[in-house]
């Protein structure tokens, strides 16, 4: 039984130089920015969201003192149709 949809909806990259990284994805790759605040920038690429987040924020959220090298951690997200689907997926993963 397939619990997790076979697609990736969002990828988050931790970056040390937030402004330079945002400019890189805009200027070099020509990605269109959907939104930005002081810690996160989102680009929408067809059916995928690419988020850049300040590494220090992600370190704080994960409790990791410091990531060893950049590029830092990459998170991949899959949007579930309903909250109950998330719970079922998590239960299956924890049982594995």
XYZ file of N, CA and C in Angstrom:
288
model
N 0.838 -1.182 0.000
C 0.000 0.000 0.000
C 0.884 1.247 0.000
N 0.679 2.113 -0.968
C 1.456 3.350 -1.057
C 0.883 4.367 -0.079
N 1.730 4.832 0.854
C 1.297 5.805 1.849
C 1.724 7.211 1.456
N 2.917 7.326 0.901
C 3.473 8.627 0.529
C 3.330 8.816 -0.979
N 2.795 9.961 -1.402
C 2.707 10.214 -2.851
C 4.088 10.173 -3.499
N 4.161 9.700 -4.719
C 5.442 9.579 -5.417
C 5.779 10.870 -6.145
N 6.025 11.889 -5.344
C 6.432 13.183 -5.884
C 7.124 13.962 -4.770
N 7.867 14.960 -5.151
C 8.485 15.884 -4.209
C 7.857 17.247 -4.465
N 7.394 17.905 -3.409
C 6.725 19.193 -3.556
C 7.637 20.373 -3.249
N 8.586 20.159 -2.343
C 9.398 21.282 -1.888
C 10.785 20.801 -1.493
N 11.787 21.606 -1.830
C 13.162 21.357 -1.403
C 13.641 22.629 -0.716
N 14.256 22.469 0.446
C 14.783 23.607 1.196
C 16.295 23.476 1.301
N 16.993 24.536 0.919
C 18.452 24.577 1.023
C 18.856 25.567 2.099
N 19.726 25.148 3.008
C 20.287 26.058 4.011
C 21.466 26.783 3.384
N 21.508 28.104 3.561
C 22.580 28.911 2.961
C 23.172 29.855 4.007
N 24.480 30.089 3.912
C 25.148 31.010 4.845
C 24.988 32.464 4.403
N 25.176 32.723 3.124
C 25.056 34.096 2.620
C 23.713 34.203 1.911
N 22.701 34.568 2.679
C 21.321 34.557 2.199
C 21.128 35.475 0.997
N 21.561 36.717 1.104
C 21.363 37.684 0.014
C 22.051 37.236 -1.270
N 23.281 36.785 -1.159
C 24.020 36.334 -2.343
C 23.376 35.096 -2.956
N 22.876 34.210 -2.122
C 22.246 32.990 -2.623
C 20.949 33.304 -3.359
N 20.145 34.202 -2.805
C 18.906 34.600 -3.466
C 19.235 35.237 -4.817
N 20.205 36.127 -4.825
C 20.604 36.784 -6.072
C 21.105 35.762 -7.090
N 21.851 34.761 -6.639
C 22.365 33.723 -7.529
C 21.228 32.994 -8.242
N 20.229 32.546 -7.495
C 19.130 31.802 -8.106
C 18.279 32.687 -9.012
N 18.193 33.978 -8.692
C 17.457 34.908 -9.563
C 18.260 35.257 -10.813
N 19.510 35.656 -10.611
C 20.318 36.209 -11.705
C 20.947 35.139 -12.597
N 21.470 34.077 -11.998
C 22.171 33.062 -12.781
C 21.196 32.070 -13.404
N 20.254 31.571 -12.603
C 19.301 30.591 -13.112
C 18.028 31.231 -13.661
N 17.791 32.486 -13.336
C 16.591 33.163 -13.813
C 15.314 32.692 -13.149
N 15.421 32.111 -11.949
C 14.242 31.641 -11.228
C 13.420 32.829 -10.748
N 12.111 32.700 -10.836
C 11.213 33.765 -10.380
C 10.883 33.561 -8.905
N 11.175 34.586 -8.129
C 10.931 34.521 -6.687
C 9.452 34.765 -6.412
N 8.848 33.876 -5.626
C 7.447 34.030 -5.259
C 7.292 34.897 -4.020
N 8.193 34.697 -3.047
C 8.113 35.472 -1.802
C 9.472 35.472 -1.122
N 9.649 36.434 -0.221
C 10.893 36.522 0.540
C 10.641 37.324 1.803
N 11.254 36.876 2.895
C 11.326 37.675 4.112
C 12.776 37.671 4.573
N 13.034 38.011 5.806
C 14.438 38.130 6.245
C 15.155 36.798 6.407
N 14.419 35.670 6.452
C 15.080 34.374 6.660
C 14.814 33.344 5.564
N 13.809 33.572 4.725
C 13.409 32.569 3.750
C 13.015 33.215 2.427
N 13.455 32.598 1.338
C 13.027 33.010 0.001
C 12.473 31.789 -0.703
N 11.362 31.962 -1.417
C 10.727 30.852 -2.128
C 10.683 31.139 -3.620
N 11.126 30.141 -4.379
C 11.043 30.155 -5.829
C 10.101 29.028 -6.240
N 9.278 29.261 -7.245
C 8.379 28.223 -7.739
C 8.846 27.817 -9.127
N 9.141 26.534 -9.275
C 9.649 25.987 -10.530
C 8.674 24.923 -11.007
N 7.831 25.261 -11.935
C 6.805 24.327 -12.412
C 6.045 23.748 -11.218
N 6.263 22.471 -10.894
C 5.528 21.823 -9.802
C 6.355 21.660 -8.536
N 7.409 22.436 -8.391
C 8.314 22.295 -7.255
C 8.575 23.652 -6.622
N 8.612 23.668 -5.301
C 8.989 24.889 -4.584
C 10.429 24.726 -4.107
N 11.251 25.728 -4.355
C 12.625 25.755 -3.873
C 12.717 26.860 -2.841
N 13.021 26.486 -1.601
C 13.161 27.457 -0.520
C 14.619 27.578 -0.123
N 15.083 28.811 0.045
C 16.402 29.076 0.607
C 16.163 29.620 2.009
N 16.833 29.048 2.996
C 16.669 29.490 4.372
C 18.040 29.784 4.961
N 18.106 30.797 5.802
C 19.368 31.105 6.466
C 19.788 29.897 7.300
N 21.017 29.461 7.123
C 21.516 28.267 7.807
C 21.386 28.384 9.318
N 21.618 29.567 9.850
C 21.558 29.744 11.308
C 20.149 29.473 11.840
N 19.158 29.817 11.065
C 17.770 29.570 11.475
C 17.488 28.075 11.487
N 17.906 27.378 10.439
C 17.682 25.943 10.381
C 18.473 25.219 11.465
N 19.679 25.685 11.740
C 20.468 25.102 12.836
C 19.718 25.255 14.151
N 19.168 26.424 14.388
C 18.420 26.687 15.617
C 17.179 25.795 15.706
N 16.449 25.662 14.591
C 15.227 24.859 14.581
C 15.495 23.376 14.772
N 16.634 22.896 14.296
C 16.946 21.471 14.397
C 17.752 21.131 15.638
N 18.264 22.145 16.338
C 19.075 21.896 17.527
C 20.504 21.502 17.215
N 20.893 21.645 15.954
C 22.267 21.333 15.553
C 23.117 22.572 15.808
N 24.242 22.398 16.494
C 25.092 23.544 16.840
C 25.589 24.266 15.597
N 26.066 23.512 14.619
C 26.525 24.104 13.354
C 26.653 22.990 12.328
N 26.226 23.265 11.130
C 26.392 22.291 10.070
C 27.853 22.300 9.657
N 28.430 21.133 9.375
C 29.863 21.055 9.118
C 30.330 21.789 7.871
N 29.559 21.789 6.834
C 29.991 22.441 5.594
C 28.769 22.806 4.764
N 28.933 23.791 3.937
C 27.860 24.168 3.035
C 28.138 23.524 1.696
N 27.203 23.129 0.897
C 25.820 23.419 1.229
C 25.399 22.639 2.462
N 24.564 23.257 3.226
C 24.078 22.659 4.464
C 23.040 21.601 4.184
N 22.265 21.311 5.176
C 21.273 20.256 5.004
C 20.244 20.641 3.943
N 19.728 19.639 3.347
C 18.675 19.820 2.349
C 17.458 19.064 2.864
N 16.331 19.731 2.950
C 15.106 19.043 3.344
C 14.230 18.887 2.119
N 13.566 17.756 2.048
C 12.649 17.475 0.955
C 11.278 17.232 1.568
N 10.263 17.906 1.050
C 8.914 17.788 1.593
C 7.959 17.223 0.557
N 7.040 16.414 1.056
C 5.965 15.876 0.227
C 4.658 16.292 0.879
N 3.856 17.066 0.165
C 2.578 17.524 0.701
C 1.584 16.373 0.688
N 0.925 16.168 1.810
C -0.073 15.108 1.924
C -1.462 15.718 1.747
N -2.395 14.962 1.181
C -3.730 15.506 0.936
C -4.488 15.899 2.205
N -4.262 15.182 3.310
C -5.007 15.462 4.538
C -4.135 15.167 5.750
N -4.470 15.792 6.876
C -3.693 15.611 8.110
C -3.626 14.143 8.520
N -4.702 13.415 8.352
C -4.702 11.998 8.700
C -3.705 11.204 7.893
N -3.446 11.620 6.671
C -2.455 10.959 5.832
C -1.055 11.145 6.399
N -0.792 12.326 6.949
C 0.507 12.601 7.571
C 0.703 11.674 8.766
N -0.312 11.566 9.592
C -0.233 10.708 10.776
C 0.011 9.248 10.392
N -0.683 8.777 9.371
C -0.516 7.383 8.925
C 0.888 7.156 8.391
N 1.400 8.099 7.634
C 2.742 7.987 7.082
C 3.790 7.977 8.191
N 3.621 8.875 9.166
C 4.562 8.945 10.275
C 4.531 7.649 11.086
N 3.362 7.119 11.360
C 3.238 5.870 12.120
C 3.937 4.739 11.385
N 3.760 4.694 10.066
C 4.408 3.625 9.281
C 5.920 3.766 9.309
N 6.415 5.005 9.208
C 7.862 5.237 9.252
C 8.436 4.884 10.615
N 7.733 5.249 11.667
C 8.223 4.934 13.025
C 8.238 3.445 13.292
N 7.325 2.717 12.677
C 7.254 1.281 12.867
C 8.334 0.526 12.083
N 8.888 1.178 11.085
C 9.879 0.517 10.220
C 11.211 0.332 10.918
